[in-house]
Each structure stands twice: as structure tokens, then as C-alpha cells.
Amino acid sequence: MLALSWPWRDNSDFVFDFTSGPNRGRQIALNAGEMVDDRVITLGANVEQFDIPLDGPGNMAALRYRSRRFALLNQGPDDSVLVNRVPLKRGDQVVLMTGDRIDIGESSFRYLERAVGEVLQGFQIVVESGVDQDQDKVYPFAKQRLLIGRGKNCDVRLSDLEVSRIHVALVHRDGKFFVQHRSETNPTFLNGMSLLQGGERLIQPGDRIRLSSLTLLQFAKAEPRKRNAFPPGR
């Protein structure tokens, strides 16, 4: 998993970074000071009708801005829009978080918020102990919501067979970090205390999360970077 980087000019607050489809290589950068609540950015195949072109006439979606957050609404067929590989039904709406990947037809883009990204790049996940394939690995906190487990859709993918496919999630919210226990079959311990299934606890740098008899993770501060950690604007 790659560390966060800022793909546009330094003074932008939000970026939609397209990695495939008709907009591949394009970044749409927006400033909070230029936005108003309930502004809508439309995505669809008809260039004259929609703000952002997509492939496929049936693929449609909308981005709605409110209180410094963007919500993505699927206006096309069921399962035509995916957020972090999870399909949305027609009419479903998801509030986007930094690092989220959105797939619509052949188009893919990533949502980034500068203020959140600057916080996240100061933290990382360290595998203090685990199976040989995982031992001593370090993962940047590259998304606002990190899924950890053995499953292919996890952001931190572990090899330990005692770890569930989706075992825990680490989330940054309102300036704090939380661990959420997701496994229905295997326990999670935070600093030796067990977590209830579906529950969450506040975490601090140095806290340790045990997922199995072998796998122990530490939530840690990352090595300091230069002040201008993001690349200069293009």
C-alpha cells in the first residue's frame, strides 16, 4: 500500500484523482472557499449534460458537497458504482473518506482531502510479530478507514491463518483514531483488553492490537517528513 501523496497544486483542499477510463491522468482539484453547501457535480456519458464524462451510457452518479464532505450517489443501475470494491444499489449514497477508491464502469478515481491526508501521513501500522511473511512489515496509514485482515479487499493484508478475512478497521474521525472489531469468529485485544464484536475503542500511538496468538500490531507515529511532504503542484 502506497503512502498518501498530493497530486495537485498545494492550495487545493480536495482532489478527485482519475486512474482509468476517459479521464485517466486527470485530477479535479477544488478549494473549500469556492464551494457552497449542496453543490452537485454530475458524472455521466453525455459530455454536454454531465460535469465529468464517463464511459457507458447507463453509468451515472453525482457528488454532493455539504459541510466539507462529499457524498457519492449512484444514479445508474444496481452495482454499477463501487466504493472500495463494494457495489452500491441505485439510489444508495456513501459519504466519501480520504483514500476511498470509486469505480464506475471502466472509470476509477480516488478521493483525497488535503487536511486529512496531512494528519494520516504522520502515522503507520507496524507488525511487531506475526508469521514470517508479515513479520516487521510497516504499512502507511494511507486511507481514512483501513481494513486489516486476510481478505483480498483489505488495505493491510496479512498471511496469518488465525486472522479473519476482515478482522479490524482503523478509522480516523474528528481528529482521533479508533479501532473497530469486525471479526465474528476471532477475538481482538487492544493493550490486552478484548473488544466486543462491532465495538470500537480510541487508540493512541504506541497502542498494541493483538489479532491472534502470532500477530501483534502497533499503531505508531511515522518517521518525520520534510515540511512540504506533498509534491509541488503541476
PDB file of N, CA, C and O in Angstrom, residues 39-98:
ATOM      1  N   ARG A  39     -23.783  21.945  -3.410  1.00  0.00           N
ATOM      2  CA  ARG A  39     -23.286  21.926  -4.789  1.00  0.00           C
ATOM      3  C   ARG A  39     -23.210  20.473  -5.261  1.00  0.00           C
ATOM      4  O   ARG A  39     -22.804  19.587  -4.518  1.00  0.00           O
ATOM      5  N   VAL A  40     -23.608  20.238  -6.502  1.00  0.00           N
ATOM      6  CA  VAL A  40     -23.632  18.888  -7.067  1.00  0.00           C
ATOM      7  C   VAL A  40     -22.720  18.836  -8.288  1.00  0.00           C
ATOM      8  O   VAL A  40     -22.782  19.706  -9.160  1.00  0.00           O
ATOM      9  N   ILE A  41     -21.871  17.825  -8.348  1.00  0.00           N
ATOM     10  CA  ILE A  41     -21.025  17.548  -9.507  1.00  0.00           C
ATOM     11  C   ILE A  41     -21.526  16.249 -10.124  1.00  0.00           C
ATOM     12  O   ILE A  41     -21.563  15.218  -9.459  1.00  0.00           O
ATOM     13  N   THR A  42     -21.937  16.298 -11.380  1.00  0.00           N
ATOM     14  CA  THR A  42     -22.545  15.136 -12.005  1.00  0.00           C
ATOM     15  C   THR A  42     -21.536  14.371 -12.860  1.00  0.00           C
ATOM     16  O   THR A  42     -20.622  14.953 -13.439  1.00  0.00           O
ATOM     17  N   LEU A  43     -21.710  13.041 -12.939  1.00  0.00           N
ATOM     18  CA  LEU A  43     -20.855  12.165 -13.724  1.00  0.00           C
ATOM     19  C   LEU A  43     -21.735  11.321 -14.640  1.00  0.00           C
ATOM     20  O   LEU A  43     -22.713  10.714 -14.182  1.00  0.00           O
ATOM     21  N   GLY A  44     -21.407  11.306 -15.929  1.00  0.00           N
ATOM     22  CA  GLY A  44     -22.193  10.519 -16.880  1.00  0.00           C
ATOM     23  C   GLY A  44     -21.592  10.548 -18.264  1.00  0.00           C
ATOM     24  O   GLY A  44     -20.586  11.215 -18.509  1.00  0.00           O
ATOM     25  N   ALA A  45     -22.207   9.818 -19.208  1.00  0.00           N
ATOM     26  CA  ALA A  45     -21.622   9.615 -20.533  1.00  0.00           C
ATOM     27  C   ALA A  45     -21.821  10.803 -21.472  1.00  0.00           C
ATOM     28  O   ALA A  45     -21.023  11.012 -22.383  1.00  0.00           O
ATOM     29  N   ASN A  46     -22.869  11.571 -21.284  1.00  0.00           N
ATOM     30  CA  ASN A  46     -23.153  12.695 -22.165  1.00  0.00           C
ATOM     31  C   ASN A  46     -22.367  13.918 -21.700  1.00  0.00           C
ATOM     32  O   ASN A  46     -22.678  14.511 -20.667  1.00  0.00           O
ATOM     33  N   VAL A  47     -21.335  14.287 -22.463  1.00  0.00           N
ATOM     34  CA  VAL A  47     -20.439  15.375 -22.053  1.00  0.00           C
ATOM     35  C   VAL A  47     -21.194  16.687 -21.895  1.00  0.00           C
ATOM     36  O   VAL A  47     -20.897  17.495 -21.019  1.00  0.00           O
ATOM     37  N   GLU A  48     -22.198  16.944 -22.746  1.00  0.00           N
ATOM     38  CA  GLU A  48     -22.932  18.205 -22.681  1.00  0.00           C
ATOM     39  C   GLU A  48     -23.845  18.266 -21.457  1.00  0.00           C
ATOM     40  O   GLU A  48     -24.186  19.345 -20.985  1.00  0.00           O
ATOM     41  N   GLN A  49     -24.240  17.117 -20.923  1.00  0.00           N
ATOM     42  CA  GLN A  49     -25.192  17.073 -19.817  1.00  0.00           C
ATOM     43  C   GLN A  49     -24.508  16.931 -18.463  1.00  0.00           C
ATOM     44  O   GLN A  49     -25.022  17.413 -17.453  1.00  0.00           O
ATOM     45  N   PHE A  50     -23.336  16.292 -18.425  1.00  0.00           N
ATOM     46  CA  PHE A  50     -22.675  15.980 -17.165  1.00  0.00           C
ATOM     47  C   PHE A  50     -21.372  16.751 -17.021  1.00  0.00           C
ATOM     48  O   PHE A  50     -20.711  17.083 -18.003  1.00  0.00           O
ATOM     49  N   ASP A  51     -20.994  17.016 -15.763  1.00  0.00           N
ATOM     50  CA  ASP A  51     -19.757  17.763 -15.489  1.00  0.00           C
ATOM     51  C   ASP A  51     -18.516  16.931 -15.779  1.00  0.00           C
ATOM     52  O   ASP A  51     -17.506  17.453 -16.245  1.00  0.00           O
ATOM     53  N   ILE A  52     -18.562  15.630 -15.462  1.00  0.00           N
ATOM     54  CA  ILE A  52     -17.416  14.745 -15.638  1.00  0.00           C
ATOM     55  C   ILE A  52     -17.834  13.594 -16.540  1.00  0.00           C
ATOM     56  O   ILE A  52     -18.781  12.872 -16.230  1.00  0.00           O
ATOM     57  N   PRO A  53     -17.162  13.396 -17.697  1.00  0.00           N
ATOM     58  CA  PRO A  53     -17.555  12.326 -18.613  1.00  0.00           C
ATOM     59  C   PRO A  53     -17.168  10.944 -18.105  1.00  0.00           C
ATOM     60  O   PRO A  53     -16.117  10.771 -17.494  1.00  0.00           O
ATOM     61  N   LEU A  54     -18.063   9.963 -18.358  1.00  0.00           N
ATOM     62  CA  LEU A  54     -17.806   8.569 -18.037  1.00  0.00           C
ATOM     63  C   LEU A  54     -18.034   7.734 -19.286  1.00  0.00           C
ATOM     64  O   LEU A  54     -18.666   8.176 -20.239  1.00  0.00           O
ATOM     65  N   ASP A  55     -17.535   6.503 -19.276  1.00  0.00           N
ATOM     66  CA  ASP A  55     -17.833   5.569 -20.352  1.00  0.00           C
ATOM     67  C   ASP A  55     -19.146   4.843 -20.037  1.00  0.00           C
ATOM     68  O   ASP A  55     -19.484   4.650 -18.871  1.00  0.00           O
ATOM     69  N   GLY A  56     -19.879   4.450 -21.076  1.00  0.00           N
ATOM     70  CA  GLY A  56     -21.110   3.673 -20.879  1.00  0.00           C
ATOM     71  C   GLY A  56     -22.303   4.564 -20.601  1.00  0.00           C
ATOM     72  O   GLY A  56     -22.315   5.296 -19.610  1.00  0.00           O
ATOM     73  N   PRO A  57     -23.333   4.542 -21.456  1.00  0.00           N
ATOM     74  CA  PRO A  57     -24.478   5.445 -21.314  1.00  0.00           C
ATOM     75  C   PRO A  57     -25.293   5.225 -20.056  1.00  0.00           C
ATOM     76  O   PRO A  57     -25.978   6.128 -19.595  1.00  0.00           O
ATOM     77  N   GLY A  58     -25.247   4.020 -19.462  1.00  0.00           N
ATOM     78  CA  GLY A  58     -26.054   3.752 -18.275  1.00  0.00           C
ATOM     79  C   GLY A  58     -25.384   4.135 -16.976  1.00  0.00           C
ATOM     80  O   GLY A  58     -26.016   4.102 -15.914  1.00  0.00           O
ATOM     81  N   ASN A  59     -24.103   4.501 -17.036  1.00  0.00           N
ATOM     82  CA  ASN A  59     -23.357   4.814 -15.808  1.00  0.00           C
ATOM     83  C   ASN A  59     -23.559   6.285 -15.439  1.00  0.00           C
ATOM     84  O   ASN A  59     -23.179   7.184 -16.183  1.00  0.00           O
ATOM     85  N   MET A  60     -24.180   6.509 -14.291  1.00  0.00           N
ATOM     86  CA  MET A  60     -24.429   7.872 -13.827  1.00  0.00           C
ATOM     87  C   MET A  60     -24.241   7.935 -12.313  1.00  0.00           C
ATOM     88  O   MET A  60     -24.584   7.005 -11.594  1.00  0.00           O
ATOM     89  N   ALA A  61     -23.712   9.067 -11.861  1.00  0.00           N
ATOM     90  CA  ALA A  61     -23.521   9.275 -10.430  1.00  0.00           C
ATOM     91  C   ALA A  61     -23.460  10.773 -10.161  1.00  0.00           C
ATOM     92  O   ALA A  61     -23.358  11.579 -11.091  1.00  0.00           O
ATOM     93  N   ALA A  62     -23.539  11.130  -8.890  1.00  0.00           N
ATOM     94  CA  ALA A  62     -23.457  12.537  -8.507  1.00  0.00           C
ATOM     95  C   ALA A  62     -22.656  12.662  -7.222  1.00  0.00           C
ATOM     96  O   ALA A  62     -22.733  11.803  -6.332  1.00  0.00           O
ATOM     97  N   LEU A  63     -21.869  13.728  -7.141  1.00  0.00           N
ATOM     98  CA  LEU A  63     -21.130  14.075  -5.936  1.00  0.00           C
ATOM     99  C   LEU A  63     -21.787  15.307  -5.318  1.00  0.00           C
ATOM    100  O   LEU A  63     -21.894  16.344  -5.983  1.00  0.00           O
ATOM    101  N   ARG A  64     -22.252  15.194  -4.080  1.00  0.00           N
ATOM    102  CA  ARG A  64     -22.912  16.316  -3.416  1.00  0.00           C
ATOM    103  C   ARG A  64     -22.049  16.798  -2.257  1.00  0.00           C
ATOM    104  O   ARG A  64     -21.625  16.014  -1.411  1.00  0.00           O
ATOM    105  N   TYR A  65     -21.785  18.105  -2.215  1.00  0.00           N
ATOM    106  CA  TYR A  65     -20.926  18.705  -1.197  1.00  0.00           C
ATOM    107  C   TYR A  65     -21.773  19.332  -0.097  1.00  0.00           C
ATOM    108  O   TYR A  65     -22.735  20.060  -0.373  1.00  0.00           O
ATOM    109  N   ARG A  66     -21.392  19.037   1.149  1.00  0.00           N
ATOM    110  CA  ARG A  66     -22.066  19.675   2.283  1.00  0.00           C
ATOM    111  C   ARG A  66     -21.169  19.591   3.517  1.00  0.00           C
ATOM    112  O   ARG A  66     -20.674  18.523   3.844  1.00  0.00           O
ATOM    113  N   SER A  67     -20.961  20.725   4.157  1.00  0.00           N
ATOM    114  CA  SER A  67     -20.180  20.791   5.405  1.00  0.00           C
ATOM    115  C   SER A  67     -18.814  20.134   5.252  1.00  0.00           C
ATOM    116  O   SER A  67     -18.410  19.308   6.069  1.00  0.00           O
ATOM    117  N   ARG A  68     -18.135  20.467   4.171  1.00  0.00           N
ATOM    118  CA  ARG A  68     -16.772  19.979   3.877  1.00  0.00           C
ATOM    119  C   ARG A  68     -16.719  18.476   3.640  1.00  0.00           C
ATOM    120  O   ARG A  68     -15.653  17.868   3.728  1.00  0.00           O
ATOM    121  N   ARG A  69     -17.815  17.863   3.309  1.00  0.00           N
ATOM    122  CA  ARG A  69     -17.830  16.444   3.000  1.00  0.00           C
ATOM    123  C   ARG A  69     -18.492  16.233   1.644  1.00  0.00           C
ATOM    124  O   ARG A  69     -19.390  16.973   1.245  1.00  0.00           O
ATOM    125  N   PHE A  70     -18.033  15.189   0.929  1.00  0.00           N
ATOM    126  CA  PHE A  70     -18.650  14.802  -0.334  1.00  0.00           C
ATOM    127  C   PHE A  70     -19.369  13.471  -0.164  1.00  0.00           C
ATOM    128  O   PHE A  70     -18.812  12.524   0.385  1.00  0.00           O
ATOM    129  N   ALA A  71     -20.604  13.417  -0.654  1.00  0.00           N
ATOM    130  CA  ALA A  71     -21.361  12.164  -0.678  1.00  0.00           C
ATOM    131  C   ALA A  71     -21.518  11.743  -2.133  1.00  0.00           C
ATOM    132  O   ALA A  71     -21.794  12.561  -3.011  1.00  0.00           O
ATOM    133  N   LEU A  72     -21.327  10.456  -2.401  1.00  0.00           N
ATOM    134  CA  LEU A  72     -21.462   9.895  -3.743  1.00  0.00           C
ATOM    135  C   LEU A  72     -22.788   9.167  -3.849  1.00  0.00           C
ATOM    136  O   LEU A  72     -23.096   8.294  -3.030  1.00  0.00           O
ATOM    137  N   LEU A  73     -23.577   9.508  -4.861  1.00  0.00           N
ATOM    138  CA  LEU A  73     -24.895   8.921  -5.076  1.00  0.00           C
ATOM    139  C   LEU A  73     -24.895   8.136  -6.379  1.00  0.00           C
ATOM    140  O   LEU A  73     -24.524   8.661  -7.433  1.00  0.00           O
ATOM    141  N   ASN A  74     -25.296   6.861  -6.329  1.00  0.00           N
ATOM    142  CA  ASN A  74     -25.420   6.046  -7.530  1.00  0.00           C
ATOM    143  C   ASN A  74     -26.758   6.340  -8.197  1.00  0.00           C
ATOM    144  O   ASN A  74     -27.820   6.038  -7.657  1.00  0.00           O
ATOM    145  N   GLN A  75     -26.714   6.925  -9.400  1.00  0.00           N
ATOM    146  CA  GLN A  75     -27.926   7.228 -10.163  1.00  0.00           C
ATOM    147  C   GLN A  75     -28.102   6.288 -11.352  1.00  0.00           C
ATOM    148  O   GLN A  75     -29.003   6.477 -12.162  1.00  0.00           O
ATOM    149  N   GLY A  76     -27.223   5.286 -11.454  1.00  0.00           N
ATOM    150  CA  GLY A  76     -27.300   4.309 -12.532  1.00  0.00           C
ATOM    151  C   GLY A  76     -27.890   3.001 -12.036  1.00  0.00           C
ATOM    152  O   GLY A  76     -28.520   2.937 -10.973  1.00  0.00           O
ATOM    153  N   PRO A  77     -27.669   1.914 -12.784  1.00  0.00           N
ATOM    154  CA  PRO A  77     -28.205   0.607 -12.384  1.00  0.00           C
ATOM    155  C   PRO A  77     -27.571   0.105 -11.089  1.00  0.00           C
ATOM    156  O   PRO A  77     -26.518   0.583 -10.664  1.00  0.00           O
ATOM    157  N   ASP A  78     -28.223  -0.862 -10.462  1.00  0.00           N
ATOM    158  CA  ASP A  78     -27.645  -1.513  -9.292  1.00  0.00           C
ATOM    159  C   ASP A  78     -26.244  -2.020  -9.605  1.00  0.00           C
ATOM    160  O   ASP A  78     -25.990  -2.549 -10.697  1.00  0.00           O
ATOM    161  N   ASP A  79     -25.337  -1.860  -8.660  1.00  0.00           N
ATOM    162  CA  ASP A  79     -23.983  -2.415  -8.727  1.00  0.00           C
ATOM    163  C   ASP A  79     -23.112  -1.785  -9.808  1.00  0.00           C
ATOM    164  O   ASP A  79     -22.033  -2.295 -10.106  1.00  0.00           O
ATOM    165  N   SER A  80     -23.554  -0.667 -10.408  1.00  0.00           N
ATOM    166  CA  SER A  80     -22.732  -0.013 -11.430  1.00  0.00           C
ATOM    167  C   SER A  80     -21.696   0.931 -10.818  1.00  0.00           C
ATOM    168  O   SER A  80     -20.779   1.371 -11.498  1.00  0.00           O
ATOM    169  N   VAL A  81     -21.841   1.234  -9.536  1.00  0.00           N
ATOM    170  CA  VAL A  81     -20.898   2.075  -8.810  1.00  0.00           C
ATOM    171  C   VAL A  81     -20.357   1.264  -7.633  1.00  0.00           C
ATOM    172  O   VAL A  81     -21.118   0.646  -6.893  1.00  0.00           O
ATOM    173  N   LEU A  82     -19.025   1.261  -7.488  1.00  0.00           N
ATOM    174  CA  LEU A  82     -18.391   0.558  -6.379  1.00  0.00           C
ATOM    175  C   LEU A  82     -17.528   1.534  -5.586  1.00  0.00           C
ATOM    176  O   LEU A  82     -16.804   2.354  -6.176  1.00  0.00           O
ATOM    177  N   VAL A  83     -17.612   1.462  -4.266  1.00  0.00           N
ATOM    178  CA  VAL A  83     -16.750   2.242  -3.387  1.00  0.00           C
ATOM    179  C   VAL A  83     -15.910   1.251  -2.590  1.00  0.00           C
ATOM    180  O   VAL A  83     -16.443   0.434  -1.834  1.00  0.00           O
ATOM    181  N   ASN A  84     -14.598   1.307  -2.806  1.00  0.00           N
ATOM    182  CA  ASN A  84     -13.689   0.333  -2.194  1.00  0.00           C
ATOM    183  C   ASN A  84     -14.137  -1.092  -2.502  1.00  0.00           C
ATOM    184  O   ASN A  84     -14.154  -1.971  -1.631  1.00  0.00           O
ATOM    185  N   ARG A  85     -14.540  -1.295  -3.755  1.00  0.00           N
ATOM    186  CA  ARG A  85     -14.955  -2.582  -4.316  1.00  0.00           C
ATOM    187  C   ARG A  85     -16.283  -3.089  -3.760  1.00  0.00           C
ATOM    188  O   ARG A  85     -16.678  -4.228  -4.009  1.00  0.00           O
ATOM    189  N   VAL A  86     -16.994  -2.261  -3.011  1.00  0.00           N
ATOM    190  CA  VAL A  86     -18.317  -2.633  -2.505  1.00  0.00           C
ATOM    191  C   VAL A  86     -19.369  -1.993  -3.411  1.00  0.00           C
ATOM    192  O   VAL A  86     -19.414  -0.766  -3.539  1.00  0.00           O
ATOM    193  N   PRO A  87     -20.229  -2.796  -4.075  1.00  0.00           N
ATOM    194  CA  PRO A  87     -21.206  -2.240  -5.018  1.00  0.00           C
ATOM    195  C   PRO A  87     -22.346  -1.510  -4.312  1.00  0.00           C
ATOM    196  O   PRO A  87     -22.762  -1.887  -3.213  1.00  0.00           O
ATOM    197  N   LEU A  88     -22.830  -0.457  -4.971  1.00  0.00           N
ATOM    198  CA  LEU A  88     -23.962   0.308  -4.470  1.00  0.00           C
ATOM    199  C   LEU A  88     -25.205   0.017  -5.311  1.00  0.00           C
ATOM    200  O   LEU A  88     -25.119  -0.111  -6.528  1.00  0.00           O
ATOM    201  N   LYS A  89     -26.344  -0.077  -4.658  1.00  0.00           N
ATOM    202  CA  LYS A  89     -27.602  -0.169  -5.372  1.00  0.00           C
ATOM    203  C   LYS A  89     -27.992   1.211  -5.897  1.00  0.00           C
ATOM    204  O   LYS A  89     -27.501   2.232  -5.432  1.00  0.00           O
ATOM    205  N   ARG A  90     -28.885   1.237  -6.875  1.00  0.00           N
ATOM    206  CA  ARG A  90     -29.370   2.516  -7.396  1.00  0.00           C
ATOM    207  C   ARG A  90     -30.017   3.316  -6.253  1.00  0.00           C
ATOM    208  O   ARG A  90     -30.828   2.796  -5.495  1.00  0.00           O
ATOM    209  N   GLY A  91     -29.601   4.569  -6.110  1.00  0.00           N
ATOM    210  CA  GLY A  91     -30.122   5.425  -5.055  1.00  0.00           C
ATOM    211  C   GLY A  91     -29.304   5.399  -3.779  1.00  0.00           C
ATOM    212  O   GLY A  91     -29.492   6.252  -2.909  1.00  0.00           O
ATOM    213  N   ASP A  92     -28.370   4.437  -3.647  1.00  0.00           N
ATOM    214  CA  ASP A  92     -27.511   4.389  -2.465  1.00  0.00           C
ATOM    215  C   ASP A  92     -26.563   5.587  -2.440  1.00  0.00           C
ATOM    216  O   ASP A  92     -26.100   6.055  -3.487  1.00  0.00           O
ATOM    217  N   GLN A  93     -26.271   6.053  -1.250  1.00  0.00           N
ATOM    218  CA  GLN A  93     -25.396   7.211  -1.077  1.00  0.00           C
ATOM    219  C   GLN A  93     -24.349   6.893  -0.012  1.00  0.00           C
ATOM    220  O   GLN A  93     -24.669   6.334   1.030  1.00  0.00           O
ATOM    221  N   VAL A  94     -23.090   7.254  -0.284  1.00  0.00           N
ATOM    222  CA  VAL A  94     -21.986   6.993   0.633  1.00  0.00           C
ATOM    223  C   VAL A  94     -21.198   8.286   0.826  1.00  0.00           C
ATOM    224  O   VAL A  94     -20.845   8.954  -0.152  1.00  0.00           O
ATOM    225  N   VAL A  95     -20.921   8.633   2.089  1.00  0.00           N
ATOM    226  CA  VAL A  95     -20.043   9.770   2.376  1.00  0.00           C
ATOM    227  C   VAL A  95     -18.603   9.319   2.179  1.00  0.00           C
ATOM    228  O   VAL A  95     -18.161   8.338   2.777  1.00  0.00           O
ATOM    229  N   LEU A  96     -17.872  10.013   1.316  1.00  0.00           N
ATOM    230  CA  LEU A  96     -16.515   9.606   0.965  1.00  0.00           C
ATOM    231  C   LEU A  96     -15.517   9.982   2.050  1.00  0.00           C
ATOM    232  O   LEU A  96     -15.665  10.989   2.744  1.00  0.00           O
ATOM    233  N   MET A  97     -14.495   9.122   2.177  1.00  0.00           N
ATOM    234  CA  MET A  97     -13.406   9.354   3.114  1.00  0.00           C
ATOM    235  C   MET A  97     -12.100   9.354   2.336  1.00  0.00           C
ATOM    236  O   MET A  97     -11.993   8.715   1.285  1.00  0.00           O
ATOM    237  N   THR A  98     -11.111  10.059   2.855  1.00  0.00           N
ATOM    238  CA  THR A  98      -9.819  10.171   2.171  1.00  0.00           C
ATOM    239  C   THR A  98      -9.224   8.797   1.873  1.00  0.00           C
ATOM    240  O   THR A  98      -9.156   7.940   2.750  1.00  0.00           O
TER     241      THR A  98
END
